PDB file of C-alpha atoms in Angstrom:
ATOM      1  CA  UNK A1171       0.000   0.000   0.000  1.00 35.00           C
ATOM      2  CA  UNK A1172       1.498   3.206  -1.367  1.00 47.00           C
ATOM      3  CA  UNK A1173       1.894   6.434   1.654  1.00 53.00           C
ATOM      4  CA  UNK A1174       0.484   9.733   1.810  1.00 60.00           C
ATOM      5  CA  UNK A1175       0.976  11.964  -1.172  1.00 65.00           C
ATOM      6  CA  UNK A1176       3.891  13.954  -1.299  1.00 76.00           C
ATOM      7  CA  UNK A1177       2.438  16.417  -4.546  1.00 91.00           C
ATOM      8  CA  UNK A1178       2.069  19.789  -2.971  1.00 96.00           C
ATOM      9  CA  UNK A1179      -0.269  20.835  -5.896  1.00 96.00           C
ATOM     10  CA  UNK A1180      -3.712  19.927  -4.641  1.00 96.00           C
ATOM     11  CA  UNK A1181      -2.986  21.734  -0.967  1.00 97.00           C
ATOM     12  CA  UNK A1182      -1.710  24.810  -2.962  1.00 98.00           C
ATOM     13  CA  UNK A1183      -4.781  25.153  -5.133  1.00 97.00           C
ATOM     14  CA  UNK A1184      -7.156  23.725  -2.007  1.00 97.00           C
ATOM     15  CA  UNK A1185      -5.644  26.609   0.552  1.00 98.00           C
ATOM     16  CA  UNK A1186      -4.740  29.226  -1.493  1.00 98.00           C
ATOM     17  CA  UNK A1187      -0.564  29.203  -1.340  1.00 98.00           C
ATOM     18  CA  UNK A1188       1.676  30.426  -3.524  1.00 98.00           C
ATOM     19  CA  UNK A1189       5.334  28.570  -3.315  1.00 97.00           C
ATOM     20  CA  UNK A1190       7.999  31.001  -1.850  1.00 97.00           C
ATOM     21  CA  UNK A1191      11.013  28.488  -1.626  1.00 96.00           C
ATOM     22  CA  UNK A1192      12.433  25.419  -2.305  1.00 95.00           C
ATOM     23  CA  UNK A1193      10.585  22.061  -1.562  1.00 94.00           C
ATOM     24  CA  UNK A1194      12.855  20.450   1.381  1.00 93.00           C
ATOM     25  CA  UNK A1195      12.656  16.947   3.481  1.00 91.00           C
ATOM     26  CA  UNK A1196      13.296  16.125   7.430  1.00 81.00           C
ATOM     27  CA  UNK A1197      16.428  13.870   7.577  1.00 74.00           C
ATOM     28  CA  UNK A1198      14.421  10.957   9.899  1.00 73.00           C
ATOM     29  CA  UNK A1199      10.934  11.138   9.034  1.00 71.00           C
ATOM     30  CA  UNK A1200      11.243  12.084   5.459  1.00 78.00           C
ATOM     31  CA  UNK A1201       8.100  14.486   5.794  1.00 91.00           C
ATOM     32  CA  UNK A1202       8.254  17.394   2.743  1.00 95.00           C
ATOM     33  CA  UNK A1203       8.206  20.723   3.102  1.00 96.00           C
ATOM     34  CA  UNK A1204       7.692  23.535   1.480  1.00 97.00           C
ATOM     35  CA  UNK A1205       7.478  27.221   2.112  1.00 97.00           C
ATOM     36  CA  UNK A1206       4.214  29.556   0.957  1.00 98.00           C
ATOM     37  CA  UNK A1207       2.717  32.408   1.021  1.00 98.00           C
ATOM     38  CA  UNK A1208      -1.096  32.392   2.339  1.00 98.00           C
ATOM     39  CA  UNK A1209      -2.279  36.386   1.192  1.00 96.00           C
ATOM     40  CA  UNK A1210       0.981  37.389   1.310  1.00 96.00           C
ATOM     41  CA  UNK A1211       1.754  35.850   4.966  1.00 96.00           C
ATOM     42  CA  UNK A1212       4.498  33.112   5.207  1.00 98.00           C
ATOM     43  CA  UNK A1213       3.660  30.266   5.920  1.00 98.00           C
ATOM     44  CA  UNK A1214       5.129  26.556   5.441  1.00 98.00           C
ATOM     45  CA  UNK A1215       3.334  23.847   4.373  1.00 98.00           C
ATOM     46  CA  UNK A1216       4.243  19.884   5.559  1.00 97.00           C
ATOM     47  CA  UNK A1217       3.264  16.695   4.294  1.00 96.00           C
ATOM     48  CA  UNK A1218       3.889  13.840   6.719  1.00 93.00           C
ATOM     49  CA  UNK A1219       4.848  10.275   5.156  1.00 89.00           C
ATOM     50  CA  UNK A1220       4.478   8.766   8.368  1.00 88.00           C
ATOM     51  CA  UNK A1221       2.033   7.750  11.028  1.00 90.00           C
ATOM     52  CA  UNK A1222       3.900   9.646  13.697  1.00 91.00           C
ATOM     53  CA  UNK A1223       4.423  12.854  11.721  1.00 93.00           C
ATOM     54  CA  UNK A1224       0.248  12.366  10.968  1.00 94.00           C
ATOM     55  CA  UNK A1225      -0.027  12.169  15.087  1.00 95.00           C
ATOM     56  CA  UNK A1226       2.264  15.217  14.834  1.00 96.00           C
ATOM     57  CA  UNK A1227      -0.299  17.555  12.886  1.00 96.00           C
ATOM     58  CA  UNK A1228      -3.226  16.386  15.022  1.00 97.00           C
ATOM     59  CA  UNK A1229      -0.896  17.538  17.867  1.00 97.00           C
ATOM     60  CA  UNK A1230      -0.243  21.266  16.461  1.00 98.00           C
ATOM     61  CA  UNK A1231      -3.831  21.625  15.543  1.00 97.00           C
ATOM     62  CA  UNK A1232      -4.705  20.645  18.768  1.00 98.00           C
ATOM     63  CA  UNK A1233      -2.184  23.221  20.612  1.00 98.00           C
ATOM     64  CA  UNK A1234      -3.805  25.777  18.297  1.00 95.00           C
ATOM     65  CA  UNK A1235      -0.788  27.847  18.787  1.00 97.00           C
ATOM     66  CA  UNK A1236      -0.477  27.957  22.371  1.00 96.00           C
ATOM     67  CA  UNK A1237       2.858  26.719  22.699  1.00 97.00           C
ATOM     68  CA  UNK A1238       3.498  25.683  19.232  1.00 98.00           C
ATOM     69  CA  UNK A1239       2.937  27.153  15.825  1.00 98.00           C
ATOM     70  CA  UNK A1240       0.051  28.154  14.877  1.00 98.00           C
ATOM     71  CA  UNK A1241      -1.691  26.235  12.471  1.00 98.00           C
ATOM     72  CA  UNK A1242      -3.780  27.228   9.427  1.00 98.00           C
ATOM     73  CA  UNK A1243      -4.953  24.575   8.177  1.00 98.00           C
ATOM     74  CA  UNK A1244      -5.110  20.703   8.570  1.00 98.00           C
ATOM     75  CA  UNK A1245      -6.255  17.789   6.926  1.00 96.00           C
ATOM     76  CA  UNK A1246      -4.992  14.533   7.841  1.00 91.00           C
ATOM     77  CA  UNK A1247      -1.214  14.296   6.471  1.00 94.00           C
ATOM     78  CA  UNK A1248      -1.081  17.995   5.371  1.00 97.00           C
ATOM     79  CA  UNK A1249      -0.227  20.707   7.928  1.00 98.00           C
ATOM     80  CA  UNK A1250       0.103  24.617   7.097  1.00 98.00           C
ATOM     81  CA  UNK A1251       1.814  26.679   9.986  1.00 98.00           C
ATOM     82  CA  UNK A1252       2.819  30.180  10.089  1.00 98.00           C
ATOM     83  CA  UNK A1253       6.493  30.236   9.570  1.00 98.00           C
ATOM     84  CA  UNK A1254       9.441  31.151  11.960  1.00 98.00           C
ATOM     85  CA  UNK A1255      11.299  33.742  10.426  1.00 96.00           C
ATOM     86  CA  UNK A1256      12.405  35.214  13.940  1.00 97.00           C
ATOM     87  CA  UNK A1257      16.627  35.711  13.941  1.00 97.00           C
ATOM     88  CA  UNK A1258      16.977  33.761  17.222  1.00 97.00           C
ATOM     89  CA  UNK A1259      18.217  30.294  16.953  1.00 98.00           C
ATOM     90  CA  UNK A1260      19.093  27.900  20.316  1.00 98.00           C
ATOM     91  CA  UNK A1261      21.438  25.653  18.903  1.00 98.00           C
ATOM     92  CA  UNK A1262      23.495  29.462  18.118  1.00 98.00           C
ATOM     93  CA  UNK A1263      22.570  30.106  21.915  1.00 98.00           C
ATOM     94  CA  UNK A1264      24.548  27.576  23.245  1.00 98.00           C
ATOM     95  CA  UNK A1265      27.605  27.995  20.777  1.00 97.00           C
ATOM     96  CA  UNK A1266      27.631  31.383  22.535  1.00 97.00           C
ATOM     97  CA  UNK A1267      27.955  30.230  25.662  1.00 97.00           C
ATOM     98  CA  UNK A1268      23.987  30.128  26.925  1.00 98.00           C
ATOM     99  CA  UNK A1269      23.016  26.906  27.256  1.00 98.00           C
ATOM    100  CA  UNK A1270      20.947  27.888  30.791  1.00 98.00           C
ATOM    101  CA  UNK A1271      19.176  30.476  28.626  1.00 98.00           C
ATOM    102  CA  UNK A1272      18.643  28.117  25.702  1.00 98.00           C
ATOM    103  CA  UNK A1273      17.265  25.520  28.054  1.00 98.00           C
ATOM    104  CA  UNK A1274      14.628  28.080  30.136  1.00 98.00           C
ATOM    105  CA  UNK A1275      13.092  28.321  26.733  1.00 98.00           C
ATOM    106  CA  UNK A1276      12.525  24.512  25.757  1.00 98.00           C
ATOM    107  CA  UNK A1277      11.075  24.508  29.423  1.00 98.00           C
ATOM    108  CA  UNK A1278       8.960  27.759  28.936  1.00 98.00           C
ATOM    109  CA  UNK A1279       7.842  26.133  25.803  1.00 98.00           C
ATOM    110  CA  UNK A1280       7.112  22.868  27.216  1.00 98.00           C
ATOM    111  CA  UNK A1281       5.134  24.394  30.133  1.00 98.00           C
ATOM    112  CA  UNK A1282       3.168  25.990  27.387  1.00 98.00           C
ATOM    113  CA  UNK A1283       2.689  22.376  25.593  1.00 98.00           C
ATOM    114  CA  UNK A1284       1.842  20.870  29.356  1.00 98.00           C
ATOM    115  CA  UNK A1285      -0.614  23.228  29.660  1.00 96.00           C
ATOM    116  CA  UNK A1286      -4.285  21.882  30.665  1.00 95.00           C
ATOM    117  CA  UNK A1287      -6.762  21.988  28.119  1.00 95.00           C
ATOM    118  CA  UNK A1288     -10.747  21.454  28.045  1.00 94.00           C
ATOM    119  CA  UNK A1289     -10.764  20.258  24.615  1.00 94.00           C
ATOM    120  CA  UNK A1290      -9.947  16.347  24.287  1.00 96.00           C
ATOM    121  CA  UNK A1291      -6.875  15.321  22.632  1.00 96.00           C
ATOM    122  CA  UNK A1292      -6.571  13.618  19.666  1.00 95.00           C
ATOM    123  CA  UNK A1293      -6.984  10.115  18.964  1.00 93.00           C
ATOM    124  CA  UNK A1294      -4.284   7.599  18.368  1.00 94.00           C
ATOM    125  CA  UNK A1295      -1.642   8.770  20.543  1.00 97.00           C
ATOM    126  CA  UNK A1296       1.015   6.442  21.219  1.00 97.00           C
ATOM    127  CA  UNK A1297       1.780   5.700  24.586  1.00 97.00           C
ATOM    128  CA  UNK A1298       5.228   5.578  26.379  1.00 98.00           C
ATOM    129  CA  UNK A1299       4.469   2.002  26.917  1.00 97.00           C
ATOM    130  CA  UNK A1300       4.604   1.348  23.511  1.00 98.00           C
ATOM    131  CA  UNK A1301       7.835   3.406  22.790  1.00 98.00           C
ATOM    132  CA  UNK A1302       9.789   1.426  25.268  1.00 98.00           C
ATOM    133  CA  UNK A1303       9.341  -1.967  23.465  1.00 98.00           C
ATOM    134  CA  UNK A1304      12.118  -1.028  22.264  1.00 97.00           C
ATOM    135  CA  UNK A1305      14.513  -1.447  24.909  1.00 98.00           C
ATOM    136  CA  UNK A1306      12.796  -4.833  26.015  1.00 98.00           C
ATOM    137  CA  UNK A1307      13.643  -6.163  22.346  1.00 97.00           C
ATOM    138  CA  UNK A1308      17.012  -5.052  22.739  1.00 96.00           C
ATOM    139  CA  UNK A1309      17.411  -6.743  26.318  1.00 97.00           C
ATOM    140  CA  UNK A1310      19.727  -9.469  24.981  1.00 96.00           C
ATOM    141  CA  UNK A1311      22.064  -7.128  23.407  1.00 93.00           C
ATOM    142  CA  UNK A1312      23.680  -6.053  26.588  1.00 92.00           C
ATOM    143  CA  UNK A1313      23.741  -5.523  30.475  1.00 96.00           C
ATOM    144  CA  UNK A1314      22.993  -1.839  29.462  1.00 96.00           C
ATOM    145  CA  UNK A1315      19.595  -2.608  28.260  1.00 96.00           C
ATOM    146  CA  UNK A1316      18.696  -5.121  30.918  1.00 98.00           C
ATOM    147  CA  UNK A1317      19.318  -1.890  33.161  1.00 98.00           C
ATOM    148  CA  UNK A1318      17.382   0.215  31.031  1.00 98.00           C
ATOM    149  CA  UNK A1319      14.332  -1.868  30.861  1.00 98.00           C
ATOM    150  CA  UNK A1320      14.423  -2.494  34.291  1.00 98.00           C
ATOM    151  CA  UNK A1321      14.277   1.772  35.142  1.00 98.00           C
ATOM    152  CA  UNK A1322      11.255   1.912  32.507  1.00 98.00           C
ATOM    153  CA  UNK A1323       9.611  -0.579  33.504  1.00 98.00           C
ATOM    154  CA  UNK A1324       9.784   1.145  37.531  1.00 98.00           C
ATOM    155  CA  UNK A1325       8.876   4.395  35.971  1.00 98.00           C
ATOM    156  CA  UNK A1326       6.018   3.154  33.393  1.00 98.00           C
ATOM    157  CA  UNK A1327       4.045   1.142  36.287  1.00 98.00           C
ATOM    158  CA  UNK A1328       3.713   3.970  38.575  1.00 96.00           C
ATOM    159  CA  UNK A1329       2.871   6.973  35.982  1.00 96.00           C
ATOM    160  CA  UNK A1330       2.815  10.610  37.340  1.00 97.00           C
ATOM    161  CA  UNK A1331       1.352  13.609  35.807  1.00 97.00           C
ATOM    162  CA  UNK A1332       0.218  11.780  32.666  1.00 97.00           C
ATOM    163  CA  UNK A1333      -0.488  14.089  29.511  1.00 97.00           C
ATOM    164  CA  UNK A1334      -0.454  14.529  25.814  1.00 98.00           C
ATOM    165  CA  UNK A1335       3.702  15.017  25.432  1.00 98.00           C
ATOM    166  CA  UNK A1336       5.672  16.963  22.160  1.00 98.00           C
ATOM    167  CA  UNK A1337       7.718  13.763  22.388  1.00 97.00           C
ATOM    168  CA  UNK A1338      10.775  15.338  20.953  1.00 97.00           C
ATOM    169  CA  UNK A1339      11.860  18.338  22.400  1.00 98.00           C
ATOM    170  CA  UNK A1340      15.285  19.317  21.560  1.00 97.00           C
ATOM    171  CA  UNK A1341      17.103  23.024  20.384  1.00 98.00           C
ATOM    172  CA  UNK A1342      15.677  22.180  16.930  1.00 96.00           C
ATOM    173  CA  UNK A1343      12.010  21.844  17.398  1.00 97.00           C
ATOM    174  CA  UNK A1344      11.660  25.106  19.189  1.00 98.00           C
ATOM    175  CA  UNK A1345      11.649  28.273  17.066  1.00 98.00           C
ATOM    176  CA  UNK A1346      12.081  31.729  17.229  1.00 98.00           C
ATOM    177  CA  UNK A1347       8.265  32.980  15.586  1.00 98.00           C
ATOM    178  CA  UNK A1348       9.511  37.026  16.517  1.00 97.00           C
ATOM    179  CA  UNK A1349       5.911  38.596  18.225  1.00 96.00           C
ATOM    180  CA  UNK A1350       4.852  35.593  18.545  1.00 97.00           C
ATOM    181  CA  UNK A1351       7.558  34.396  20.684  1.00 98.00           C
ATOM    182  CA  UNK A1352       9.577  30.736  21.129  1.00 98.00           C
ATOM    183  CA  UNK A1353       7.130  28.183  19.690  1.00 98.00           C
ATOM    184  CA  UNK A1354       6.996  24.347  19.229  1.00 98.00           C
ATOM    185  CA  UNK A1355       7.243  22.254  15.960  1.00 97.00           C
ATOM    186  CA  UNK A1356       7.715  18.926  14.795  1.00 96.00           C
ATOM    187  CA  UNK A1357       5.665  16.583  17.897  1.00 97.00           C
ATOM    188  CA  UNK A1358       5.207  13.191  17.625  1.00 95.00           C
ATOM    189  CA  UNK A1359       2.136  12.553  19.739  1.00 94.00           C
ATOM    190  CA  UNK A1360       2.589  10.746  22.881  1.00 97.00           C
ATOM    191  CA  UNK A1361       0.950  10.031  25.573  1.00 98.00           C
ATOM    192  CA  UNK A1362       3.147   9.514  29.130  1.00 98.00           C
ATOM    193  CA  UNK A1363       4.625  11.062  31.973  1.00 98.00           C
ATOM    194  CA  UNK A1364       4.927  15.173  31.721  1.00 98.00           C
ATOM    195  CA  UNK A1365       8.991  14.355  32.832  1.00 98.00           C
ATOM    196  CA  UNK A1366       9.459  12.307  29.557  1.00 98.00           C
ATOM    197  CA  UNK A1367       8.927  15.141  27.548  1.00 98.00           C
ATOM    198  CA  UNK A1368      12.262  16.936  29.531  1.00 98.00           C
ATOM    199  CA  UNK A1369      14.721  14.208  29.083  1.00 98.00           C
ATOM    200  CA  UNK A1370      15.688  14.746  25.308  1.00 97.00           C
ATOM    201  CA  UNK A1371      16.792  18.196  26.682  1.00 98.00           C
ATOM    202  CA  UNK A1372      19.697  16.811  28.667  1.00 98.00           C
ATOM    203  CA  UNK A1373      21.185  14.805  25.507  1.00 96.00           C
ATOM    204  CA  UNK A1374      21.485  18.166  23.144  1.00 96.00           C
ATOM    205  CA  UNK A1375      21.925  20.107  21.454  1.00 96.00           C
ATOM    206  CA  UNK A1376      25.621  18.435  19.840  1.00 92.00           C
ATOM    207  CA  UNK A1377      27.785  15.718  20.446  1.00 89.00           C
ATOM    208  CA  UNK A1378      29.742  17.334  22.930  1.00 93.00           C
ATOM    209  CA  UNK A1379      27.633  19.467  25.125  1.00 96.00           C
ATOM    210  CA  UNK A1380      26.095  16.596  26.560  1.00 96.00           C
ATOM    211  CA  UNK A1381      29.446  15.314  28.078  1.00 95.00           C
ATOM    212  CA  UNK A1382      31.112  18.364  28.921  1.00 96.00           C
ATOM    213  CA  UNK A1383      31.865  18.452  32.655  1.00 97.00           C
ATOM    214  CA  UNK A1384      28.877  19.275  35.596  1.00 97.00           C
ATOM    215  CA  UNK A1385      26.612  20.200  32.544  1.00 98.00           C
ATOM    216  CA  UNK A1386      24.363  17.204  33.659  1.00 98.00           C
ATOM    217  CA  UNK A1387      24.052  18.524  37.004  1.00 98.00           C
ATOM    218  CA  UNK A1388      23.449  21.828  36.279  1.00 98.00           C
ATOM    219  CA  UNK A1389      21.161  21.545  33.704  1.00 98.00           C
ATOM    220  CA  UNK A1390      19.220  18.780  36.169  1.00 98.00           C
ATOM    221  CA  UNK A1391      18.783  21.545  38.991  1.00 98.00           C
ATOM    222  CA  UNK A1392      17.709  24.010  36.480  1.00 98.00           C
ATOM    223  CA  UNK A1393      15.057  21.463  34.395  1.00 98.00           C
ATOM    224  CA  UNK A1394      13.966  20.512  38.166  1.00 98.00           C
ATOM    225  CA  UNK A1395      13.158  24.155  39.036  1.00 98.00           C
ATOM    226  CA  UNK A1396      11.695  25.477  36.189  1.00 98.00           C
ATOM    227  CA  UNK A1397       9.817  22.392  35.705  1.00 98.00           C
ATOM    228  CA  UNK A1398       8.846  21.543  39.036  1.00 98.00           C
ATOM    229  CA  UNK A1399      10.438  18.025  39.071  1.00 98.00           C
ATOM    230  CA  UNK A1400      11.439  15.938  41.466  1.00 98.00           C
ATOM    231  CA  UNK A1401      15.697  15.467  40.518  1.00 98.00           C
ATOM    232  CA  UNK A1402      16.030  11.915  41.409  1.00 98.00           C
ATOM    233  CA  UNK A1403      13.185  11.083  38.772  1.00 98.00           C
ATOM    234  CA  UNK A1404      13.974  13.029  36.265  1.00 98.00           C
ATOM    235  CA  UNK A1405      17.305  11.846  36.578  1.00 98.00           C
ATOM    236  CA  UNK A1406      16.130   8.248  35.732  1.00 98.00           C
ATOM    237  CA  UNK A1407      13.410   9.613  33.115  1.00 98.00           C
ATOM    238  CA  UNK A1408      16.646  11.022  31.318  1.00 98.00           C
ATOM    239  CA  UNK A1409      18.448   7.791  31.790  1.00 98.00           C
ATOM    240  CA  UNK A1410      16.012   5.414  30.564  1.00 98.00           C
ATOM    241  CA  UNK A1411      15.440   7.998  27.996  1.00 97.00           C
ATOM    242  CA  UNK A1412      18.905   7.797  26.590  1.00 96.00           C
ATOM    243  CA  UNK A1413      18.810   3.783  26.841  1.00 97.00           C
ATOM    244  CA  UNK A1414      15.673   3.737  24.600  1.00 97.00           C
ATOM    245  CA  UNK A1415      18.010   6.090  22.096  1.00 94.00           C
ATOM    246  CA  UNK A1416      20.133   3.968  21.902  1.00 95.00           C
ATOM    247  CA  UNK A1417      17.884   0.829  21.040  1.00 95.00           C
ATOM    248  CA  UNK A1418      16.427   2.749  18.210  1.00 93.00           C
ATOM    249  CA  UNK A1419      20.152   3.649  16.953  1.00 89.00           C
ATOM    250  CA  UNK A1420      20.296  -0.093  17.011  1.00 89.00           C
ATOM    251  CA  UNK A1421      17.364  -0.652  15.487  1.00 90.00           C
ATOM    252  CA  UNK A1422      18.440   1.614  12.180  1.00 85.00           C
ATOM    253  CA  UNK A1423      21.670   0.506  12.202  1.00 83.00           C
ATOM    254  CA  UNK A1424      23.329   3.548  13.600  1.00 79.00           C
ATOM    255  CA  UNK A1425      26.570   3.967  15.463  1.00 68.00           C
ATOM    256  CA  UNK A1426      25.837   4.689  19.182  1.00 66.00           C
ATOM    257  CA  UNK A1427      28.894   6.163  20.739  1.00 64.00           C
ATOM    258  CA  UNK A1428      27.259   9.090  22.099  1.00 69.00           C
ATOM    259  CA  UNK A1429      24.373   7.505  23.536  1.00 78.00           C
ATOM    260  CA  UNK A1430      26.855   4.942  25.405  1.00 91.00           C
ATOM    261  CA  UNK A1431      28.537   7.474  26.931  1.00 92.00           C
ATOM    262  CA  UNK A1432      26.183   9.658  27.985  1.00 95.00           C
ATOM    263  CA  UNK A1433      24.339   7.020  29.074  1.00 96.00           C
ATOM    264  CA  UNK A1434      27.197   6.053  31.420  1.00 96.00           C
ATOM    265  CA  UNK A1435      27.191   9.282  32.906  1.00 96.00           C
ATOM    266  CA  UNK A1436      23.122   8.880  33.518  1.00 97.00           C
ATOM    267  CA  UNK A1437      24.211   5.839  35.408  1.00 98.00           C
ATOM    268  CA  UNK A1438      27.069   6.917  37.432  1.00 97.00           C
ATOM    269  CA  UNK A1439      25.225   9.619  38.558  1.00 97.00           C
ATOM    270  CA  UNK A1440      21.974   7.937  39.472  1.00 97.00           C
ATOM    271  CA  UNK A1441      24.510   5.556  41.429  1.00 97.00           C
ATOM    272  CA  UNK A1442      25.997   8.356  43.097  1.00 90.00           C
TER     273      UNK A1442
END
């Protein structure tokens, strides 16, 4: 059975757009982009090719831009946002030396995101549960694992604070949308423990930040306060977080140096 469409022309005639860039795809999920013009207004216009980025756009319609982008129009696969065109950029916030600052925002942002609503969420979100499969499968691959499932397992049976989750927060799926302020893109549409959603934090937004010396700590005691966490389980939401990161590098055949060490510093600490 053949995916979602990836021809732009029917959502272009359908809403109105006018093409005002080059068509572009995500690196993982392979969703296209492209970027219009609704009236004149920017906007950019996304067609998923998978059933997480489809969970995604029922997410940002669902936000209707409190906390993410706002969203002009959605129909199943296709999703037209207003586009960023703010000059801030987080992953440039750290290089300068503000990782603290970039890191209020993705909790600002995500506070936004946690944010009680009356409206019910979408269907078909994916639970945590589900996610974490992942780890069990990969059980026999290592001691590592075995540890890993073990944590999730402790965390998943006694759920806190369970909520519709972004799923993937990290320096590149929050924006700078100028008036508008730092806004949310890209969600996968889970369903878990409000913590989860923090953990991907602590592993970006590079190869090296992650490991650099105390940045763990610090950035724990600041997550914790912002967020109103308790350390010792966020700690082991960001471990078994980094464990499941691993399995799926696994999983697509990916080489998983990073993960293994931060993942050993997850450990140490928690052991600490």
């Amino acid at each position: 059975m053949s995916g979602p469409s990836t021809d732009f022309s029917p959502w272009l005639a359908r809403w109105g757009l006018e093409p005002d860039g080059w068509p572009f795809s995500t690196v993982f999920t392979r969703s296209v982009l492209l970027p219009v013009r609704q009236a004149g207004r920017p906007a950019m216009l996304k067609l998923a090719t998978y059933e997480e980025e489809v969970r995604g756009a029922s997410m940002m319609a669902w936000w209707d831009g409190e906390g993410a982008a706002p969203v002009l129009a959605h129909e199943h696969h296709a999703l037209l946002m207003v586009r960023a065109e703010g000059p801030g950029d987080l992953k440039a916030l750290v290089a300068e030396g503000r990782d603290d600052a970039a890191t209020a925002i993705l909790c600002g942002a995500l506070a936004e995101l946690h944010r009680p609503r009356t409206r019910p969420p979408p269907q078909g979100l994916i639970r945590l549960d589900d996610w974490f499969r992942s780890v069990e499968r990969a059980v026999p691959q290592g001691e590592v694992f075995a540890r890993g499932h073990a944590l999730a397992q402790a965390l998943l049976a006694d759920p806190q604070d369970v909520r519709p989750l972004h799923g993937d927060m990290h320096h590149g799926n929050v924006l700078d949308f100028g008036g508008l302020g730092w806004l949310a893109i890209d969600p996968k549409g889970v369903l878990g423990e409000r913590a989860y959603d923090y953990a991907n934090i602590f592993r970006n937004p590079d190869m090296a930040t992650p490991l650099s010396p105390g940045r763990l700590e610090r950035q724990l005691d600041l997550v914790c306060r912002l967020a109103g966490l308790e350390p010792r389980r966020m700690l082991q939401w960001v471990a078994a977080h980094a464990v499941l990161s691993l399995a799926w590098c696994l999983e697509d055949g990916m080489y998983p140096d990073r993960s293994l060490e931060f993942i050993d510093l997850a450990f140490a600490r928690l052991d600490a």
